[in-house]
Every structure is written in C-alpha cells, then in structure tokens.
PDB file of C-alpha atoms in Angstrom:
ATOM      1  CA  GLY A   1       0.000   0.000   0.000  1.00 70.00           C
ATOM      2  CA  GLY A   2       0.909   3.666  -0.198  1.00 68.00           C
ATOM      3  CA  SER A   3       4.220   4.183  -1.989  1.00 71.00           C
ATOM      4  CA  ASP A   4       4.657   0.401  -2.362  1.00 68.00           C
ATOM      5  CA  ASN A   5       2.521  -0.800  -5.271  1.00 64.00           C
ATOM      6  CA  GLY A   6       3.731  -4.389  -4.965  1.00 67.00           C
ATOM      7  CA  TYR A   7       4.015  -6.192  -8.279  1.00 68.00           C
ATOM      8  CA  VAL A   8       2.885  -4.124 -11.259  1.00 73.00           C
ATOM      9  CA  HIS A   9       2.100  -5.569 -14.696  1.00 71.00           C
ATOM     10  CA  GLN A  10       1.548  -3.152 -17.563  1.00 79.00           C
ATOM     11  CA  GLY A  11      -2.131  -2.531 -18.193  1.00 78.00           C
ATOM     12  CA  ARG A  12      -3.290  -4.288 -15.010  1.00 75.00           C
ATOM     13  CA  LYS A  13      -4.194  -3.135 -11.502  1.00 88.00           C
ATOM     14  CA  PRO A  14      -1.232  -3.213  -9.124  1.00 84.00           C
ATOM     15  CA  GLU A  15      -0.896  -5.852  -6.434  1.00 89.00           C
ATOM     16  CA  LYS A  16      -1.765  -3.417  -3.632  1.00 91.00           C
ATOM     17  CA  GLU A  17      -5.250  -2.728  -5.094  1.00 94.00           C
ATOM     18  CA  ILE A  18      -6.030  -6.371  -5.830  1.00 96.00           C
ATOM     19  CA  VAL A  19      -5.123  -7.686  -2.386  1.00 96.00           C
ATOM     20  CA  LEU A  20      -6.932  -4.891  -0.545  1.00 96.00           C
ATOM     21  CA  ASP A  21     -10.133  -5.650  -2.462  1.00 97.00           C
ATOM     22  CA  ILE A  22      -9.807  -9.369  -1.684  1.00 97.00           C
ATOM     23  CA  ALA A  23      -9.050  -8.573   1.981  1.00 97.00           C
ATOM     24  CA  ARG A  24     -12.203  -6.447   2.302  1.00 97.00           C
ATOM     25  CA  LYS A  25     -14.306  -9.195   0.729  1.00 98.00           C
ATOM     26  CA  LEU A  26     -12.673 -11.799   2.980  1.00 98.00           C
ATOM     27  CA  GLN A  27     -13.339  -9.652   6.034  1.00 97.00           C
ATOM     28  CA  GLN A  28     -17.043  -9.475   5.171  1.00 98.00           C
ATOM     29  CA  LYS A  29     -17.296 -13.238   4.625  1.00 98.00           C
ATOM     30  CA  LEU A  30     -15.558 -14.023   7.914  1.00 97.00           C
ATOM     31  CA  GLU A  31     -17.732 -11.555   9.795  1.00 97.00           C
ATOM     32  CA  ASP A  32     -20.821 -13.145   8.195  1.00 96.00           C
ATOM     33  CA  ILE A  33     -19.887 -16.359  10.035  1.00 95.00           C
ATOM     34  CA  LYS A  34     -19.347 -14.406  13.276  1.00 95.00           C
ATOM     35  CA  LEU A  35     -15.539 -14.250  13.258  1.00 96.00           C
ATOM     36  CA  LYS A  36     -13.973 -11.002  14.407  1.00 95.00           C
ATOM     37  CA  THR A  37     -11.450  -9.604  11.917  1.00 96.00           C
ATOM     38  CA  VAL A  38      -8.846  -6.860  11.830  1.00 95.00           C
ATOM     39  CA  LEU A  39      -7.319  -5.525   8.606  1.00 94.00           C
ATOM     40  CA  LEU A  40      -3.739  -4.346   8.987  1.00 91.00           C
ATOM     41  CA  ARG A  41      -4.494  -1.672   6.415  1.00 88.00           C
ATOM     42  CA  GLU A  42      -7.949  -0.474   5.425  1.00 83.00           C
ATOM     43  CA  ASN A  43      -6.857   1.956   2.715  1.00 79.00           C
ATOM     44  CA  ASP A  44      -3.922   2.873   0.487  1.00 80.00           C
ATOM     45  CA  GLN A  45      -1.365   3.490   3.221  1.00 79.00           C
ATOM     46  CA  ASP A  46       2.293   2.697   3.869  1.00 80.00           C
ATOM     47  CA  LEU A  47       3.013   0.068   6.519  1.00 82.00           C
ATOM     48  CA  ASN A  48       6.465  -1.404   7.012  1.00 86.00           C
ATOM     49  CA  HIS A  49       7.085  -4.953   8.249  1.00 86.00           C
ATOM     50  CA  PHE A  50       7.631  -3.890  11.868  1.00 90.00           C
ATOM     51  CA  GLN A  51       4.368  -1.903  11.940  1.00 91.00           C
ATOM     52  CA  ARG A  52       2.506  -4.905  10.506  1.00 91.00           C
ATOM     53  CA  VAL A  53       4.003  -7.316  13.050  1.00 93.00           C
ATOM     54  CA  ALA A  54       3.260  -4.941  15.942  1.00 94.00           C
ATOM     55  CA  LYS A  55      -0.351  -4.428  14.870  1.00 92.00           C
ATOM     56  CA  ALA A  56      -0.937  -8.134  14.215  1.00 93.00           C
ATOM     57  CA  ASN A  57       0.540  -9.259  17.533  1.00 94.00           C
ATOM     58  CA  LYS A  58      -1.109  -6.447  19.527  1.00 93.00           C
ATOM     59  CA  ASN A  59      -4.560  -7.571  18.335  1.00 90.00           C
ATOM     60  CA  GLY A  60      -3.873 -11.090  19.612  1.00 85.00           C
ATOM     61  CA  GLY A  61      -5.939 -12.945  17.041  1.00 89.00           C
ATOM     62  CA  ASP A  62      -6.168 -16.687  16.517  1.00 94.00           C
ATOM     63  CA  LEU A  63      -4.922 -16.588  12.914  1.00 96.00           C
ATOM     64  CA  PHE A  64      -2.943 -14.327  10.598  1.00 97.00           C
ATOM     65  CA  ILE A  65      -3.372 -14.237   6.822  1.00 97.00           C
ATOM     66  CA  SER A  66      -1.069 -12.241   4.549  1.00 96.00           C
ATOM     67  CA  LEU A  67      -2.429 -11.736   1.023  1.00 97.00           C
ATOM     68  CA  HIS A  68      -0.174 -11.305  -1.999  1.00 96.00           C
ATOM     69  CA  VAL A  69      -0.150 -11.556  -5.780  1.00 95.00           C
ATOM     70  CA  GLY A  70       2.713 -13.449  -7.398  1.00 89.00           C
ATOM     71  CA  ALA A  71       4.706 -12.914 -10.558  1.00 88.00           C
ATOM     72  CA  SER A  72       7.250 -14.949 -12.462  1.00 88.00           C
ATOM     73  CA  ILE A  73       9.567 -14.673 -15.434  1.00 88.00           C
ATOM     74  CA  ASP A  74       7.899 -17.925 -16.517  1.00 86.00           C
ATOM     75  CA  PRO A  75       4.736 -16.597 -18.240  1.00 74.00           C
ATOM     76  CA  ASP A  76       2.985 -19.965 -17.835  1.00 77.00           C
ATOM     77  CA  LYS A  77       3.425 -20.177 -14.060  1.00 88.00           C
ATOM     78  CA  SER A  78       0.008 -19.802 -12.448  1.00 92.00           C
ATOM     79  CA  GLY A  79      -2.185 -20.793  -9.544  1.00 94.00           C
ATOM     80  CA  PRO A  80      -2.427 -19.789  -5.897  1.00 96.00           C
ATOM     81  CA  ALA A  81       0.070 -20.942  -3.274  1.00 96.00           C
ATOM     82  CA  CYS A  82      -0.133 -21.044   0.524  1.00 97.00           C
ATOM     83  CA  VAL A  83       3.132 -20.480   2.401  1.00 97.00           C
ATOM     84  CA  VAL A  84       4.016 -21.252   6.011  1.00 97.00           C
ATOM     85  CA  TYR A  85       7.162 -19.866   7.642  1.00 96.00           C
ATOM     86  CA  SER A  86      10.244 -22.070   7.790  1.00 92.00           C
ATOM     87  CA  SER A  87      13.648 -21.165   9.198  1.00 88.00           C
ATOM     88  CA  ASN A  88      15.410 -23.322   6.597  1.00 83.00           C
ATOM     89  CA  GLY A  89      17.827 -21.253   4.559  1.00 60.00           C
ATOM     90  CA  THR A  90      18.017 -18.344   6.996  1.00 62.00           C
ATOM     91  CA  GLU A  91      21.269 -17.001   8.385  1.00 58.00           C
ATOM     92  CA  ILE A  92      21.476 -14.633  11.321  1.00 57.00           C
ATOM     93  CA  LYS A  93      24.162 -11.941  11.144  1.00 59.00           C
ATOM     94  CA  GLU A  94      24.674  -9.705  14.144  1.00 55.00           C
ATOM     95  CA  ASP A  95      27.484  -7.751  15.712  1.00 56.00           C
ATOM     96  CA  GLU A  96      28.862  -8.627  19.140  1.00 51.00           C
ATOM     97  CA  SER A  97      27.457  -5.519  20.832  1.00 48.00           C
ATOM     98  CA  SER A  98      23.813  -6.221  20.002  1.00 58.00           C
ATOM     99  CA  ILE A  99      21.237  -8.018  22.140  1.00 64.00           C
ATOM    100  CA  SER A 100      21.132 -11.560  20.874  1.00 78.00           C
ATOM    101  CA  TYR A 101      18.809 -11.509  17.895  1.00 79.00           C
ATOM    102  CA  GLN A 102      19.384 -15.258  17.552  1.00 83.00           C
ATOM    103  CA  ALA A 103      18.015 -15.860  21.060  1.00 87.00           C
ATOM    104  CA  VAL A 104      14.858 -13.843  20.345  1.00 87.00           C
ATOM    105  CA  TYR A 105      14.430 -15.573  16.996  1.00 89.00           C
ATOM    106  CA  ASN A 106      14.877 -19.031  18.547  1.00 90.00           C
ATOM    107  CA  GLU A 107      12.366 -18.235  21.274  1.00 91.00           C
ATOM    108  CA  TRP A 108       9.809 -17.185  18.649  1.00 92.00           C
ATOM    109  CA  LEU A 109      10.464 -20.355  16.621  1.00 93.00           C
ATOM    110  CA  ASN A 110       9.935 -22.530  19.697  1.00 92.00           C
ATOM    111  CA  ALA A 111       6.752 -20.747  20.803  1.00 91.00           C
ATOM    112  CA  THR A 112       4.960 -20.538  17.433  1.00 92.00           C
ATOM    113  CA  ARG A 113       2.466 -23.181  16.259  1.00 92.00           C
ATOM    114  CA  PHE A 114       3.716 -23.834  12.736  1.00 95.00           C
ATOM    115  CA  ASP A 115       1.778 -27.123  12.767  1.00 95.00           C
ATOM    116  CA  LEU A 116      -1.486 -25.181  13.037  1.00 95.00           C
ATOM    117  CA  ALA A 117      -0.333 -22.795  10.308  1.00 96.00           C
ATOM    118  CA  THR A 118       0.352 -25.767   8.033  1.00 97.00           C
ATOM    119  CA  PHE A 119      -3.060 -27.233   8.846  1.00 96.00           C
ATOM    120  CA  MET A 120      -4.754 -23.949   7.920  1.00 97.00           C
ATOM    121  CA  ALA A 121      -2.697 -23.625   4.720  1.00 98.00           C
ATOM    122  CA  ARG A 122      -3.779 -27.118   3.628  1.00 98.00           C
ATOM    123  CA  LYS A 123      -7.447 -26.346   4.286  1.00 98.00           C
ATOM    124  CA  ILE A 124      -7.277 -23.169   2.187  1.00 98.00           C
ATOM    125  CA  ASP A 125      -5.347 -24.954  -0.576  1.00 98.00           C
ATOM    126  CA  GLU A 126      -8.024 -27.688  -0.663  1.00 97.00           C
ATOM    127  CA  ARG A 127     -10.728 -25.040  -1.080  1.00 97.00           C
ATOM    128  CA  PHE A 128      -8.898 -23.424  -3.995  1.00 97.00           C
ATOM    129  CA  LYS A 129      -8.746 -26.812  -5.716  1.00 97.00           C
ATOM    130  CA  THR A 130     -12.343 -27.878  -5.072  1.00 96.00           C
ATOM    131  CA  HIS A 131     -14.159 -24.531  -5.238  1.00 94.00           C
ATOM    132  CA  LEU A 132     -12.302 -22.941  -8.159  1.00 93.00           C
ATOM    133  CA  GLN A 133     -11.348 -26.203  -9.879  1.00 92.00           C
ATOM    134  CA  ILE A 134      -7.813 -24.930 -10.484  1.00 92.00           C
ATOM    135  CA  LYS A 135      -4.351 -26.343 -10.061  1.00 92.00           C
ATOM    136  CA  THR A 136      -2.535 -24.746  -7.143  1.00 95.00           C
ATOM    137  CA  ARG A 137       1.178 -24.411  -6.463  1.00 93.00           C
ATOM    138  CA  GLN A 138       0.644 -26.394  -3.235  1.00 92.00           C
ATOM    139  CA  VAL A 139       1.512 -25.578   0.373  1.00 96.00           C
ATOM    140  CA  LYS A 140       5.117 -24.413   0.738  1.00 95.00           C
ATOM    141  CA  LYS A 141       7.456 -23.767   3.670  1.00 95.00           C
ATOM    142  CA  LEU A 142       9.701 -20.738   3.123  1.00 94.00           C
ATOM    143  CA  PRO A 143      11.456 -18.094   5.281  1.00 92.00           C
ATOM    144  CA  LEU A 144       9.294 -15.200   4.067  1.00 92.00           C
ATOM    145  CA  LEU A 145       9.535 -11.848   5.855  1.00 91.00           C
ATOM    146  CA  PRO A 146       5.759 -11.098   6.101  1.00 93.00           C
ATOM    147  CA  LEU A 147       5.369 -14.172   8.362  1.00 95.00           C
ATOM    148  CA  LYS A 148       8.423 -13.551  10.535  1.00 93.00           C
ATOM    149  CA  PHE A 149       7.719 -12.862  14.238  1.00 94.00           C
ATOM    150  CA  ILE A 150       3.944 -13.260  13.876  1.00 95.00           C
ATOM    151  CA  THR A 151       2.981 -15.025  17.106  1.00 95.00           C
ATOM    152  CA  THR A 152      -0.233 -16.679  15.895  1.00 95.00           C
ATOM    153  CA  PRO A 153      -0.551 -19.423  13.241  1.00 96.00           C
ATOM    154  CA  ALA A 154       0.191 -17.500  10.040  1.00 97.00           C
ATOM    155  CA  VAL A 155      -0.196 -18.208   6.335  1.00 98.00           C
ATOM    156  CA  LEU A 156       0.925 -16.127   3.371  1.00 97.00           C
ATOM    157  CA  ILE A 157      -1.374 -16.635   0.391  1.00 98.00           C
ATOM    158  CA  GLU A 158      -0.329 -15.777  -3.137  1.00 97.00           C
ATOM    159  CA  VAL A 159      -3.792 -15.685  -4.700  1.00 97.00           C
ATOM    160  CA  GLY A 160      -2.446 -16.067  -8.230  1.00 95.00           C
ATOM    161  CA  MET A 161       0.143 -14.908 -10.717  1.00 93.00           C
ATOM    162  CA  LEU A 162      -0.443 -11.457 -12.169  1.00 91.00           C
ATOM    163  CA  SER A 163       2.210 -12.209 -14.804  1.00 89.00           C
ATOM    164  CA  ASP A 164       0.205 -15.120 -16.257  1.00 90.00           C
ATOM    165  CA  GLN A 165      -1.805 -14.127 -19.325  1.00 88.00           C
ATOM    166  CA  SER A 166      -5.049 -15.829 -18.294  1.00 92.00           C
ATOM    167  CA  GLU A 167      -4.839 -15.610 -14.516  1.00 93.00           C
ATOM    168  CA  GLY A 168      -3.579 -12.040 -14.649  1.00 91.00           C
ATOM    169  CA  LYS A 169      -6.791 -11.041 -16.430  1.00 93.00           C
ATOM    170  CA  LYS A 170      -8.943 -12.918 -13.919  1.00 95.00           C
ATOM    171  CA  LEU A 171      -7.208 -11.080 -11.082  1.00 96.00           C
ATOM    172  CA  GLN A 172      -8.625  -7.812 -12.490  1.00 95.00           C
ATOM    173  CA  SER A 173     -12.167  -9.036 -11.822  1.00 96.00           C
ATOM    174  CA  SER A 174     -14.106  -8.181  -8.663  1.00 96.00           C
ATOM    175  CA  GLY A 175     -16.109 -11.393  -9.157  1.00 97.00           C
ATOM    176  CA  TYR A 176     -12.920 -13.449  -9.106  1.00 97.00           C
ATOM    177  CA  HIS A 177     -11.807 -11.598  -5.969  1.00 98.00           C
ATOM    178  CA  GLU A 178     -15.135 -12.630  -4.423  1.00 98.00           C
ATOM    179  CA  ALA A 179     -14.487 -16.278  -5.326  1.00 98.00           C
ATOM    180  CA  LEU A 180     -10.956 -16.166  -3.897  1.00 98.00           C
ATOM    181  CA  ALA A 181     -12.246 -14.606  -0.677  1.00 98.00           C
ATOM    182  CA  ALA A 182     -14.900 -17.337  -0.426  1.00 98.00           C
ATOM    183  CA  CYS A 183     -12.236 -20.055  -0.779  1.00 97.00           C
ATOM    184  CA  ILE A 184     -10.108 -18.521   1.954  1.00 98.00           C
ATOM    185  CA  ALA A 185     -13.078 -17.964   4.284  1.00 98.00           C
ATOM    186  CA  ASN A 186     -14.239 -21.552   3.797  1.00 97.00           C
ATOM    187  CA  GLY A 187     -10.692 -22.755   4.418  1.00 97.00           C
ATOM    188  CA  VAL A 188     -10.639 -20.825   7.694  1.00 97.00           C
ATOM    189  CA  ALA A 189     -13.997 -22.360   8.665  1.00 97.00           C
ATOM    190  CA  ASP A 190     -12.638 -25.816   7.772  1.00 96.00           C
ATOM    191  CA  PHE A 191      -9.602 -25.080   9.949  1.00 96.00           C
ATOM    192  CA  PHE A 192     -11.693 -24.333  13.026  1.00 94.00           C
ATOM    193  CA  ASN A 193     -14.084 -27.218  12.355  1.00 93.00           C
ATOM    194  CA  GLY A 194     -11.167 -29.623  11.884  1.00 91.00           C
ATOM    195  CA  ILE A 195      -9.429 -28.978  15.204  1.00 79.00           C
ATOM    196  CA  VAL A 196      -9.920 -31.873  17.611  1.00 74.00           C
ATOM    197  CA  ILE A 197      -9.262 -31.367  21.310  1.00 71.00           C
ATOM    198  CA  ASN A 198      -8.136 -34.566  23.007  1.00 71.00           C
ATOM    199  CA  PRO A 199      -9.522 -35.210  26.518  1.00 70.00           C
TER     200      PRO A 199
END
C-alpha cells in the first residue's frame, strides 16, 4: 500500500489494489460467520514490516493471513500458493554488541504453532482446488519476511500470478476476488471445524 505498489504488470491493476479488495471481501465473509477480523491496512497506506508485526501481535488474534499476488519470469506459471514460515535457509548476522537476535528468533520459533499454520494452509489450498477447480502451487514452507515474528498461526497466500496471461486477467475481476475470498473464508472455517481437542 501507499508508496509500495507491490508487483505491477503493464495494463493491469497493481498488487496493492487487488489484495486490498480481496481482503475487504474476505473480512465481510468471515464476519458473516461471526468471526472477528482486523485488517492491517484499510486503505492505500504505507506500513512497514515492523508496523505490521506490531499491529498483528497487539490484536492477539487466533490466525494471521497475509495476502499477496505473485509474478514470475515464466509466463505460464500460475495458480495460488499457501506459504508457512520455515527457518530453513536463513542465516542470522549480528554484531557482538547487540542483544542476541538469535536468542529472540529461537524463542519465537519454539513458541509458534507452525503445525497449526500448516493445517490452515492445507485447508485453504483444498478449497482453492475444489471450489475454483484450479491447479494450485501447493503448500510451501519458506522463510518469508511477512510471516516472521507473527505469534499466531500465520499463512501467506499468493492468490495467483499477475504475470500469467489468463490468470492475470482474472485477477482484475471483482467477481474473481469474491471467489478467492470465499475459498479462503471456507478454508478458515474448515480449519476451526477440523481442530480436535483430546480429553
């Protein structure tokens, strides 16, 4: 949002407009099933990663969903993908005078329910496949910044590839945004309905 348009493809709406529209539609669908929601941004405003993390963690929700639009140099790469944070491939660099970033990072890794995040990602991915009848790019585990230090189960969703000729056009449509929001909302409902508490 704001000065950061996200991915921009010539002749198409920028990522920031697409994901905000989907987020608003998703918010309405979740509130229709009596779930309380908080949008990290409700308009075209700048928010850096630290502001997003602070706002997300301060609200103390049960789930965190980060919406994005993908792009690739491969023009035929398409489909949504759900990503859960993984520390694989990360390297911590810090100077000797700083408070141990590694210790804080390790504490967050140990306290965060990545298993629940993976469960939610799978439920949303299943809904994309069954509801939209499309091939997804599956659930992935990557060290992506938008998920880092979020204390609740968190999933980053790339709703599609703006660079793909067909999917990029669909991502311009408010009706398609509505369908994507419905998939995600149903995936969230499936997540809550699928949790079993052992006695």
